[in-house]
Amino acid sequence: MKMKIGVIRGDGIGPEIVAQAQKVLDRVCEKYGHSIEYTDILMGGCSIDACGVPLTDEAIEQAKNSDAVLMGSIGGDAATSPWYRLAPELRPEAGLLRIRKALNLYANLRPAYLYRELADACPLAAKDGGRTFDLIIVRELTGGLYFGDRYTKTVDGVETAVDTLKYDENEIRRIAKTAFEIAMKRGKKVCSVDKANVLDTSRLWRKIVTEVAEDYPEVSLSHMYVDNCAMQLVLEPEQFDVIVTENMFGDILSDEASMITGSIGMLSSASLNETSFGLYEPSHGSAPDIAGKNIANPIATILSAAMMLRYTFGLTQEAEAVEKAVQRTIADGFRSVDLMPREEEAAASCTVQKCDEIGARICERL
Ligand code: IPM
Ligand code: MG
């Protein structure tokens, strides 16, 4: 197969982690007889520096002409970077929001899976017999507060800011369908997360998700308020299979879900529209404090590349090979700093690896 992949290296640790994911993809191609044509696409702070805006029309066209886009991370330190002295619509994050909207990437899949070998890096108290969980957050990505009308103005002498939260039934229906389809291939359980005790959008959300559920009689549906879900994720993550939720709740809960896996450096993500196109990126940010030091964990990006093989290219065997190679690298005790066990004794049996070394260890196991 010939794959046309757009590559957004972005800012901070982005270029380092993307290089490792490309190394892994190249190894997969070599082994399974595929070929890749990469196109570099500018987005984020690097695009501001080069073109004055975080995403150009040309960059959107380049993304549209690719089968899929692999992305690192964008943005810098808001306190010190000159990018954050620009108007909000010119900052790095605006580029990410714009590409999501321009390509209609409404479904954001964020799996959180606890590797048995990383249970000692998991901050939750160990359960008898060891804790395991395997859940996926399906986050609506092109609606809600992120894309509602907003303004800041002075009303009767008082500075006032307004953000609006809006969802229509079609936006809810399509993301609910995505969640149920995924549940059919997994544990057949969907938990829809909302704030229906307060918000109108949540009451509509609950109604539409309940309607969609009728088409999936094999899937059991439950509803949960978002505050309770935040608590349940740290209390009993085992109870979840598929969580479906709106944009802002999904942003927050997916960071939480990633951290209980031991490190946010493990959480991959796919942003999909109704075609096979996808934007694949780690769920974490650009970590400017460790950029350029070759110590970032590239696994989230490598697992995002595996999601690309699976969802855009339908290469299940290749995706599984990458996931197994990651698992074996961890099982063999190779860890980026963020994955080192907290206990001294356990840490002694692990080897700290730099970002590029982790990439190399994974490639060796492919
Ligand atoms: C994410 C990020 C983005 C978001 C930011 C960078 C705009 O936190 O992908 O989760 O809030 O969606
Ligand atoms: Mg986020």
Tab-separated table of C-alpha atoms and ligand atoms in Angstrom:
chain	number	residue	atom	x	y	z
A	1	MET	CA	0.000	0.000	0.000
A	2	LYS	CA	1.102	3.552	-0.758
A	3	MET	CA	0.289	5.982	2.034
A	4	LYS	CA	0.242	9.768	1.724
A	5	ILE	CA	0.856	11.125	5.188
A	6	GLY	CA	0.913	14.791	6.128
A	7	VAL	CA	3.243	15.502	9.030
A	8	ILE	CA	2.739	18.319	11.501
A	9	ARG	CA	5.809	18.392	13.710
A	10	GLY	CA	4.655	21.514	15.502
A	11	ASP	CA	6.338	23.036	18.524
A	12	GLY	CA	8.073	22.037	21.760
A	13	ILE	CA	8.697	18.296	21.914
A	14	GLY	CA	6.619	17.841	18.724
A	15	PRO	CA	9.524	17.355	16.285
A	16	GLU	CA	11.278	14.853	18.615
A	17	ILE	CA	8.287	12.611	19.166
A	18	VAL	CA	7.120	12.754	15.550
A	19	ALA	CA	10.594	11.658	14.393
A	20	GLN	CA	10.230	8.501	16.508
A	21	ALA	CA	6.751	7.757	15.159
A	22	GLN	CA	8.054	8.153	11.603
A	23	LYS	CA	10.918	5.809	12.412
A	24	VAL	CA	8.385	3.208	13.562
A	25	LEU	CA	6.158	3.746	10.494
A	26	ASP	CA	9.174	3.362	8.211
A	27	ARG	CA	10.077	0.103	9.916
A	28	VAL	CA	6.496	-1.156	9.462
A	29	CYS	CA	6.665	-0.307	5.756
A	30	GLU	CA	9.944	-2.092	5.368
A	31	LYS	CA	8.599	-5.187	7.068
A	32	TYR	CA	5.158	-5.349	5.454
A	33	GLY	CA	6.002	-3.951	2.017
A	34	HIS	CA	4.214	-0.592	2.089
A	35	SER	CA	5.510	2.826	1.086
A	36	ILE	CA	4.944	6.272	2.518
A	37	GLU	CA	5.154	9.723	0.998
A	38	TYR	CA	5.462	12.334	3.770
A	39	THR	CA	4.497	15.985	3.317
A	40	ASP	CA	5.544	18.471	5.982
A	41	ILE	CA	2.731	20.763	7.089
A	42	LEU	CA	3.262	23.851	9.209
A	43	MET	CA	0.926	24.478	12.132
A	44	GLY	CA	1.140	26.206	15.501
A	45	GLY	CA	3.903	28.486	16.702
A	46	CYS	CA	6.296	27.456	13.944
A	47	SER	CA	3.688	28.546	11.398
A	48	ILE	CA	3.247	31.879	13.202
A	49	ASP	CA	7.003	32.422	12.984
A	50	ALA	CA	7.144	31.474	9.301
A	51	CYS	CA	3.823	32.805	7.955
A	52	GLY	CA	2.338	35.073	10.635
A	53	VAL	CA	-0.668	32.800	11.279
A	54	PRO	CA	-0.954	29.450	13.105
A	55	LEU	CA	-2.447	27.687	10.059
A	56	THR	CA	-2.475	28.818	6.441
A	57	ASP	CA	-5.022	27.904	3.755
A	58	GLU	CA	-2.185	26.144	1.982
A	59	ALA	CA	-1.573	23.958	5.048
A	60	ILE	CA	-5.266	23.007	5.119
A	61	GLU	CA	-5.048	22.060	1.439
A	62	GLN	CA	-1.958	19.949	2.113
A	63	ALA	CA	-3.836	18.147	4.895
A	64	LYS	CA	-6.854	17.591	2.627
A	65	ASN	CA	-4.588	16.100	-0.027
A	66	SER	CA	-3.174	13.559	2.437
A	67	ASP	CA	-4.753	10.228	3.414
A	68	ALA	CA	-4.016	11.052	7.038
A	69	VAL	CA	-2.079	13.537	9.135
A	70	LEU	CA	0.360	12.643	11.893
A	71	MET	CA	0.833	15.422	14.385
A	72	GLY	CA	3.207	16.078	17.284
A	73	SER	CA	2.122	18.968	19.455
A	74	ILE	CA	1.710	22.698	19.180
A	75	GLY	CA	2.061	25.705	21.455
A	76	GLY	CA	4.580	27.089	23.899
A	77	ASP	CA	4.832	28.444	27.405
A	78	ALA	CA	1.958	30.913	27.716
A	79	ALA	CA	3.823	32.977	30.316
A	80	THR	CA	6.967	33.562	28.287
A	81	SER	CA	6.323	32.863	24.602
A	82	PRO	CA	5.653	35.860	22.312
A	83	TRP	CA	2.964	33.741	20.563
A	84	TYR	CA	0.707	34.411	23.555
A	85	ARG	CA	0.943	38.158	23.208
A	86	LEU	CA	-0.992	37.824	19.925
A	87	ALA	CA	-4.779	38.006	19.681
A	88	PRO	CA	-6.402	34.662	20.677
A	89	GLU	CA	-7.331	33.807	17.067
A	90	LEU	CA	-3.663	34.105	16.068
A	91	ARG	CA	-2.226	31.875	18.805
A	92	PRO	CA	-0.935	28.340	18.150
A	93	GLU	CA	-4.058	26.564	19.543
A	94	ALA	CA	-6.271	28.439	17.081
A	95	GLY	CA	-4.520	26.522	14.297
A	96	LEU	CA	-5.499	23.207	15.841
A	97	LEU	CA	-9.119	24.273	16.288
A	98	ARG	CA	-9.222	25.565	12.727
A	99	ILE	CA	-7.906	22.348	11.187
A	100	ARG	CA	-10.378	20.272	13.236
A	101	LYS	CA	-13.254	22.397	11.936
A	102	ALA	CA	-11.961	22.686	8.346
A	103	LEU	CA	-11.674	18.916	8.019
A	104	ASN	CA	-14.873	18.253	10.007
A	105	LEU	CA	-13.020	16.047	12.499
A	106	TYR	CA	-15.931	15.684	14.874
A	107	ALA	CA	-14.987	12.377	16.503
A	108	ASN	CA	-11.990	12.330	18.802
A	109	LEU	CA	-11.069	8.884	20.113
A	110	ARG	CA	-8.822	8.763	23.153
A	111	PRO	CA	-8.088	5.292	24.490
A	112	ALA	CA	-6.731	4.868	28.015
A	113	TYR	CA	-5.275	1.493	28.744
A	114	LEU	CA	-3.287	0.448	31.788
A	115	TYR	CA	-0.337	-1.764	30.892
A	116	ARG	CA	0.169	-4.429	33.509
A	117	GLU	CA	3.879	-3.567	33.573
A	118	LEU	CA	3.088	0.070	34.315
A	119	ALA	CA	0.739	-0.605	37.216
A	120	ASP	CA	3.510	0.597	39.523
A	121	ALA	CA	3.587	3.951	37.742
A	122	CYS	CA	-0.194	4.312	38.168
A	123	PRO	CA	-0.937	6.781	40.950
A	124	LEU	CA	-4.060	4.906	42.051
A	125	ALA	CA	-3.628	2.530	44.956
A	126	ALA	CA	-3.102	-0.994	43.653
A	127	LYS	CA	-6.067	-3.311	43.916
A	128	ASP	CA	-5.776	-6.893	45.081
A	129	GLY	CA	-4.506	-8.901	42.153
A	130	GLY	CA	-3.478	-5.721	40.344
A	131	ARG	CA	-5.500	-3.083	38.602
A	132	THR	CA	-6.241	-3.155	34.897
A	133	PHE	CA	-8.514	-1.047	32.804
A	134	ASP	CA	-9.130	-0.451	29.138
A	135	LEU	CA	-11.456	2.366	28.198
A	136	ILE	CA	-11.904	4.801	25.352
A	137	ILE	CA	-13.201	8.334	25.493
A	138	VAL	CA	-15.152	9.423	22.436
A	139	ARG	CA	-15.039	13.209	22.572
A	140	GLU	CA	-17.161	15.441	20.348
A	141	LEU	CA	-14.592	17.742	18.751
A	142	THR	CA	-16.175	20.374	16.513
A	143	GLY	CA	-18.994	21.805	18.625
A	144	GLY	CA	-19.839	23.095	22.059
A	145	LEU	CA	-18.017	25.844	23.913
A	146	TYR	CA	-14.962	25.595	21.682
A	147	PHE	CA	-16.879	26.778	18.637
A	148	GLY	CA	-19.723	28.851	20.080
A	149	ASP	CA	-19.948	32.620	19.693
A	150	ARG	CA	-17.687	34.438	22.114
A	151	TYR	CA	-16.793	37.999	22.950
A	152	THR	CA	-15.396	40.220	25.646
A	153	LYS	CA	-16.876	43.677	26.078
A	154	THR	CA	-17.650	46.264	28.667
A	155	VAL	CA	-21.275	46.189	29.765
A	156	ASP	CA	-22.390	49.115	31.947
A	157	GLY	CA	-18.781	49.802	32.848
A	158	VAL	CA	-18.073	46.171	33.781
A	159	GLU	CA	-15.703	44.095	31.678
A	160	THR	CA	-17.673	40.997	30.669
A	161	ALA	CA	-16.750	37.841	28.730
A	162	VAL	CA	-19.226	35.458	27.109
A	163	ASP	CA	-18.739	31.968	25.641
A	164	THR	CA	-21.731	30.086	24.298
A	165	LEU	CA	-22.377	26.360	24.500
A	166	LYS	CA	-24.550	25.088	21.666
A	167	TYR	CA	-25.289	21.623	20.268
A	168	ASP	CA	-27.861	20.525	17.734
A	169	GLU	CA	-29.364	17.057	17.517
A	170	ASN	CA	-27.382	16.145	14.385
A	171	GLU	CA	-24.051	16.873	16.034
A	172	ILE	CA	-25.057	14.722	18.985
A	173	ARG	CA	-26.483	11.905	16.879
A	174	ARG	CA	-23.375	11.414	14.752
A	175	ILE	CA	-20.975	11.283	17.701
A	176	ALA	CA	-23.337	8.958	19.581
A	177	LYS	CA	-23.331	6.633	16.569
A	178	THR	CA	-19.529	6.652	16.530
A	179	ALA	CA	-19.517	5.672	20.202
A	180	PHE	CA	-22.003	2.820	19.747
A	181	GLU	CA	-20.166	1.503	16.680
A	182	ILE	CA	-16.934	1.404	18.684
A	183	ALA	CA	-18.685	-0.235	21.636
A	184	MET	CA	-19.956	-3.003	19.320
A	185	LYS	CA	-16.315	-3.889	18.593
A	186	ARG	CA	-15.313	-3.742	22.268
A	187	GLY	CA	-17.138	-4.393	25.544
A	188	LYS	CA	-20.617	-3.296	24.351
A	189	LYS	CA	-20.991	-0.662	27.066
A	190	VAL	CA	-21.480	3.065	26.534
A	191	CYS	CA	-21.479	5.609	29.334
A	192	SER	CA	-22.741	8.983	28.150
A	193	VAL	CA	-21.382	11.822	30.272
A	194	ASP	CA	-23.224	15.115	30.639
A	195	LYS	CA	-24.427	17.712	33.118
A	196	ALA	CA	-28.129	17.199	32.511
A	197	ASN	CA	-29.001	18.384	36.012
A	198	VAL	CA	-27.957	21.892	34.948
A	199	LEU	CA	-27.475	22.354	31.195
A	200	ASP	CA	-29.997	22.378	28.353
A	201	THR	CA	-27.375	21.098	25.908
A	202	SER	CA	-26.876	18.129	28.234
A	203	ARG	CA	-30.602	17.384	28.400
A	204	LEU	CA	-30.734	17.314	24.582
A	205	TRP	CA	-27.547	15.234	24.587
A	206	ARG	CA	-29.123	12.646	26.891
A	207	LYS	CA	-32.328	12.491	24.843
A	208	ILE	CA	-30.555	11.986	21.500
A	209	VAL	CA	-28.026	9.464	22.842
A	210	THR	CA	-30.938	7.484	24.309
A	211	GLU	CA	-32.656	7.497	20.902
A	212	VAL	CA	-29.516	6.323	19.102
A	213	ALA	CA	-29.150	3.509	21.656
A	214	GLU	CA	-32.373	1.950	20.335
A	215	ASP	CA	-30.493	0.989	17.162
A	216	TYR	CA	-27.910	-0.878	19.248
A	217	PRO	CA	-29.878	-3.271	21.464
A	218	GLU	CA	-26.727	-5.273	22.277
A	219	VAL	CA	-25.013	-2.260	23.822
A	220	SER	CA	-25.886	-1.258	27.353
A	221	LEU	CA	-26.155	2.495	27.850
A	222	SER	CA	-25.722	4.380	31.105
A	223	HIS	CA	-25.664	8.112	31.828
A	224	MET	CA	-23.390	9.866	34.279
A	225	TYR	CA	-22.906	13.460	35.374
A	226	VAL	CA	-19.483	14.787	34.506
A	227	ASP	CA	-18.486	15.594	38.086
A	228	ASN	CA	-19.329	12.066	39.152
A	229	CYS	CA	-17.430	10.705	36.139
A	230	ALA	CA	-14.323	12.635	37.193
A	231	MET	CA	-14.589	10.887	40.530
A	232	GLN	CA	-15.428	7.431	39.152
A	233	LEU	CA	-12.393	7.539	36.848
A	234	VAL	CA	-10.038	7.608	39.795
A	235	LEU	CA	-12.178	5.381	41.983
A	236	GLU	CA	-13.100	2.535	39.643
A	237	PRO	CA	-11.856	3.019	36.060
A	238	GLU	CA	-12.554	-0.684	35.409
A	239	GLN	CA	-16.283	0.091	35.164
A	240	PHE	CA	-15.884	1.949	31.851
A	241	ASP	CA	-15.717	0.664	28.289
A	242	VAL	CA	-16.734	3.566	25.992
A	243	ILE	CA	-17.337	7.052	27.400
A	244	VAL	CA	-19.039	9.488	25.026
A	245	THR	CA	-19.130	13.155	25.892
A	246	GLU	CA	-19.143	16.711	24.589
A	247	ASN	CA	-16.072	18.685	23.637
A	248	MET	CA	-15.082	20.460	26.864
A	249	PHE	CA	-15.945	17.590	29.210
A	250	GLY	CA	-13.984	15.261	26.917
A	251	ASP	CA	-10.966	17.554	26.977
A	252	ILE	CA	-10.820	17.444	30.764
A	253	LEU	CA	-11.776	13.802	31.314
A	254	SER	CA	-9.295	12.552	28.719
A	255	ASP	CA	-6.404	14.247	30.521
A	256	GLU	CA	-7.589	12.638	33.726
A	257	ALA	CA	-7.944	9.223	32.083
A	258	SER	CA	-4.468	9.474	30.632
A	259	MET	CA	-2.861	10.272	33.959
A	260	ILE	CA	-4.315	7.209	35.678
A	261	THR	CA	-2.490	5.065	33.100
A	262	GLY	CA	0.734	6.194	34.760
A	263	SER	CA	1.701	8.962	32.372
A	264	ILE	CA	0.037	11.320	29.961
A	265	GLY	CA	2.880	10.295	27.657
A	266	MET	CA	1.003	7.061	26.841
A	267	LEU	CA	-2.290	8.404	25.518
A	268	SER	CA	-2.830	8.385	21.762
A	269	SER	CA	-5.706	9.945	19.888
A	270	ALA	CA	-7.468	9.943	16.553
A	271	SER	CA	-9.678	12.714	15.225
A	272	LEU	CA	-11.960	11.435	12.489
A	273	ASN	CA	-14.620	12.638	10.081
A	274	GLU	CA	-17.050	10.411	8.188
A	275	THR	CA	-14.396	9.371	5.630
A	276	SER	CA	-11.290	7.315	6.327
A	277	PHE	CA	-9.242	10.507	6.821
A	278	GLY	CA	-7.894	11.115	10.303
A	279	LEU	CA	-5.631	13.440	12.243
A	280	TYR	CA	-3.555	11.437	14.698
A	281	GLU	CA	-1.859	13.082	17.634
A	282	PRO	CA	-0.846	12.358	21.210
A	283	SER	CA	-3.313	13.705	23.767
A	284	HIS	CA	-0.579	15.557	25.588
A	285	GLY	CA	0.792	19.008	24.848
A	286	SER	CA	4.104	20.388	23.635
A	287	ALA	CA	5.882	20.302	27.025
A	288	PRO	CA	8.111	23.315	26.273
A	289	ASP	CA	9.994	22.774	29.558
A	290	ILE	CA	11.576	19.573	28.257
A	291	ALA	CA	11.727	20.421	24.530
A	292	GLY	CA	15.008	19.693	22.785
A	293	LYS	CA	16.325	17.534	25.635
A	294	ASN	CA	15.529	14.193	23.987
A	295	ILE	CA	13.782	12.951	27.138
A	296	ALA	CA	10.121	13.141	26.047
A	297	ASN	CA	8.093	9.952	25.876
A	298	PRO	CA	7.283	9.280	22.195
A	299	ILE	CA	4.907	6.382	22.917
A	300	ALA	CA	1.646	8.364	22.671
A	301	THR	CA	2.674	9.529	19.204
A	302	ILE	CA	3.799	6.045	18.182
A	303	LEU	CA	0.477	4.611	19.381
A	304	SER	CA	-1.292	7.380	17.452
A	305	ALA	CA	0.546	6.184	14.342
A	306	ALA	CA	-0.761	2.680	15.128
A	307	MET	CA	-4.286	4.112	15.282
A	308	MET	CA	-3.633	5.643	11.851
A	309	LEU	CA	-2.660	2.253	10.440
A	310	ARG	CA	-5.874	0.794	11.851
A	311	TYR	CA	-8.465	3.507	11.200
A	312	THR	CA	-7.295	5.206	7.996
A	313	PHE	CA	-5.477	2.392	6.242
A	314	GLY	CA	-7.317	-0.634	7.651
A	315	LEU	CA	-3.964	-2.312	8.412
A	316	THR	CA	-4.988	-4.186	11.550
A	317	GLN	CA	-2.043	-6.576	11.575
A	318	GLU	CA	0.468	-3.752	11.257
A	319	ALA	CA	-1.299	-1.710	13.965
A	320	GLU	CA	-1.222	-4.678	16.317
A	321	ALA	CA	2.459	-5.254	15.563
A	322	VAL	CA	3.249	-1.689	16.662
A	323	GLU	CA	1.127	-2.017	19.802
A	324	LYS	CA	2.808	-5.311	20.693
A	325	ALA	CA	6.263	-3.834	20.117
A	326	VAL	CA	5.389	-0.994	22.506
A	327	GLN	CA	4.110	-3.464	25.058
A	328	ARG	CA	7.262	-5.582	24.808
A	329	THR	CA	9.529	-2.556	25.112
A	330	ILE	CA	7.819	-1.702	28.373
A	331	ALA	CA	7.811	-5.323	29.540
A	332	ASP	CA	11.550	-5.482	28.867
A	333	GLY	CA	12.024	-2.633	31.334
A	334	PHE	CA	12.838	0.195	28.936
A	335	ARG	CA	11.276	3.398	30.239
A	336	SER	CA	11.313	7.079	29.437
A	337	VAL	CA	11.742	9.095	32.647
A	338	ASP	CA	8.019	9.705	33.091
A	339	LEU	CA	7.372	5.950	33.182
A	340	MET	CA	9.936	5.050	35.817
A	341	PRO	CA	8.387	3.206	38.776
A	342	ARG	CA	8.023	5.264	41.942
A	343	GLU	CA	9.479	2.542	44.153
A	344	GLU	CA	13.281	2.405	44.214
A	345	GLU	CA	13.419	-1.375	44.058
A	346	ALA	CA	11.196	-1.590	40.983
A	347	ALA	CA	13.092	1.290	39.365
A	348	ALA	CA	16.351	-0.627	39.732
A	349	SER	CA	15.120	-3.293	37.309
A	350	CYS	CA	14.249	-0.714	34.627
A	351	THR	CA	16.498	1.154	32.205
A	352	VAL	CA	15.921	4.862	31.590
A	353	GLN	CA	15.828	5.648	27.904
A	354	LYS	CA	15.974	8.853	25.902
A	355	CYS	CA	13.236	9.707	23.435
A	356	ASP	CA	15.122	8.372	20.396
A	357	GLU	CA	16.205	5.258	22.305
A	358	ILE	CA	12.594	4.370	23.047
A	359	GLY	CA	11.915	4.682	19.304
A	360	ALA	CA	14.849	2.405	18.564
A	361	ARG	CA	13.788	-0.214	21.164
A	362	ILE	CA	10.298	-0.327	19.637
A	363	CYS	CA	11.695	-0.667	16.100
A	364	GLU	CA	13.932	-3.551	17.211
A	365	ARG	CA	10.831	-5.363	18.461
A	366	LEU	CA	8.924	-4.975	15.204
B	1	IPM	C1	-6.422	18.737	23.395
B	1	IPM	C2	-5.823	20.090	23.714
B	1	IPM	C3	-6.521	21.148	22.871
B	1	IPM	C4	-7.991	21.103	23.228
B	1	IPM	C5	-5.943	22.563	23.039
B	1	IPM	C6	-4.469	22.609	22.712
B	1	IPM	C7	-6.698	23.588	22.222
B	1	IPM	O1	-5.930	20.344	25.076
B	1	IPM	O2	-6.312	18.319	22.226
B	1	IPM	O3	-6.977	18.129	24.276
B	1	IPM	O4	-8.412	21.707	24.219
B	1	IPM	O5	-8.750	20.444	22.499
B	2	MG	MG	-6.694	18.718	26.211
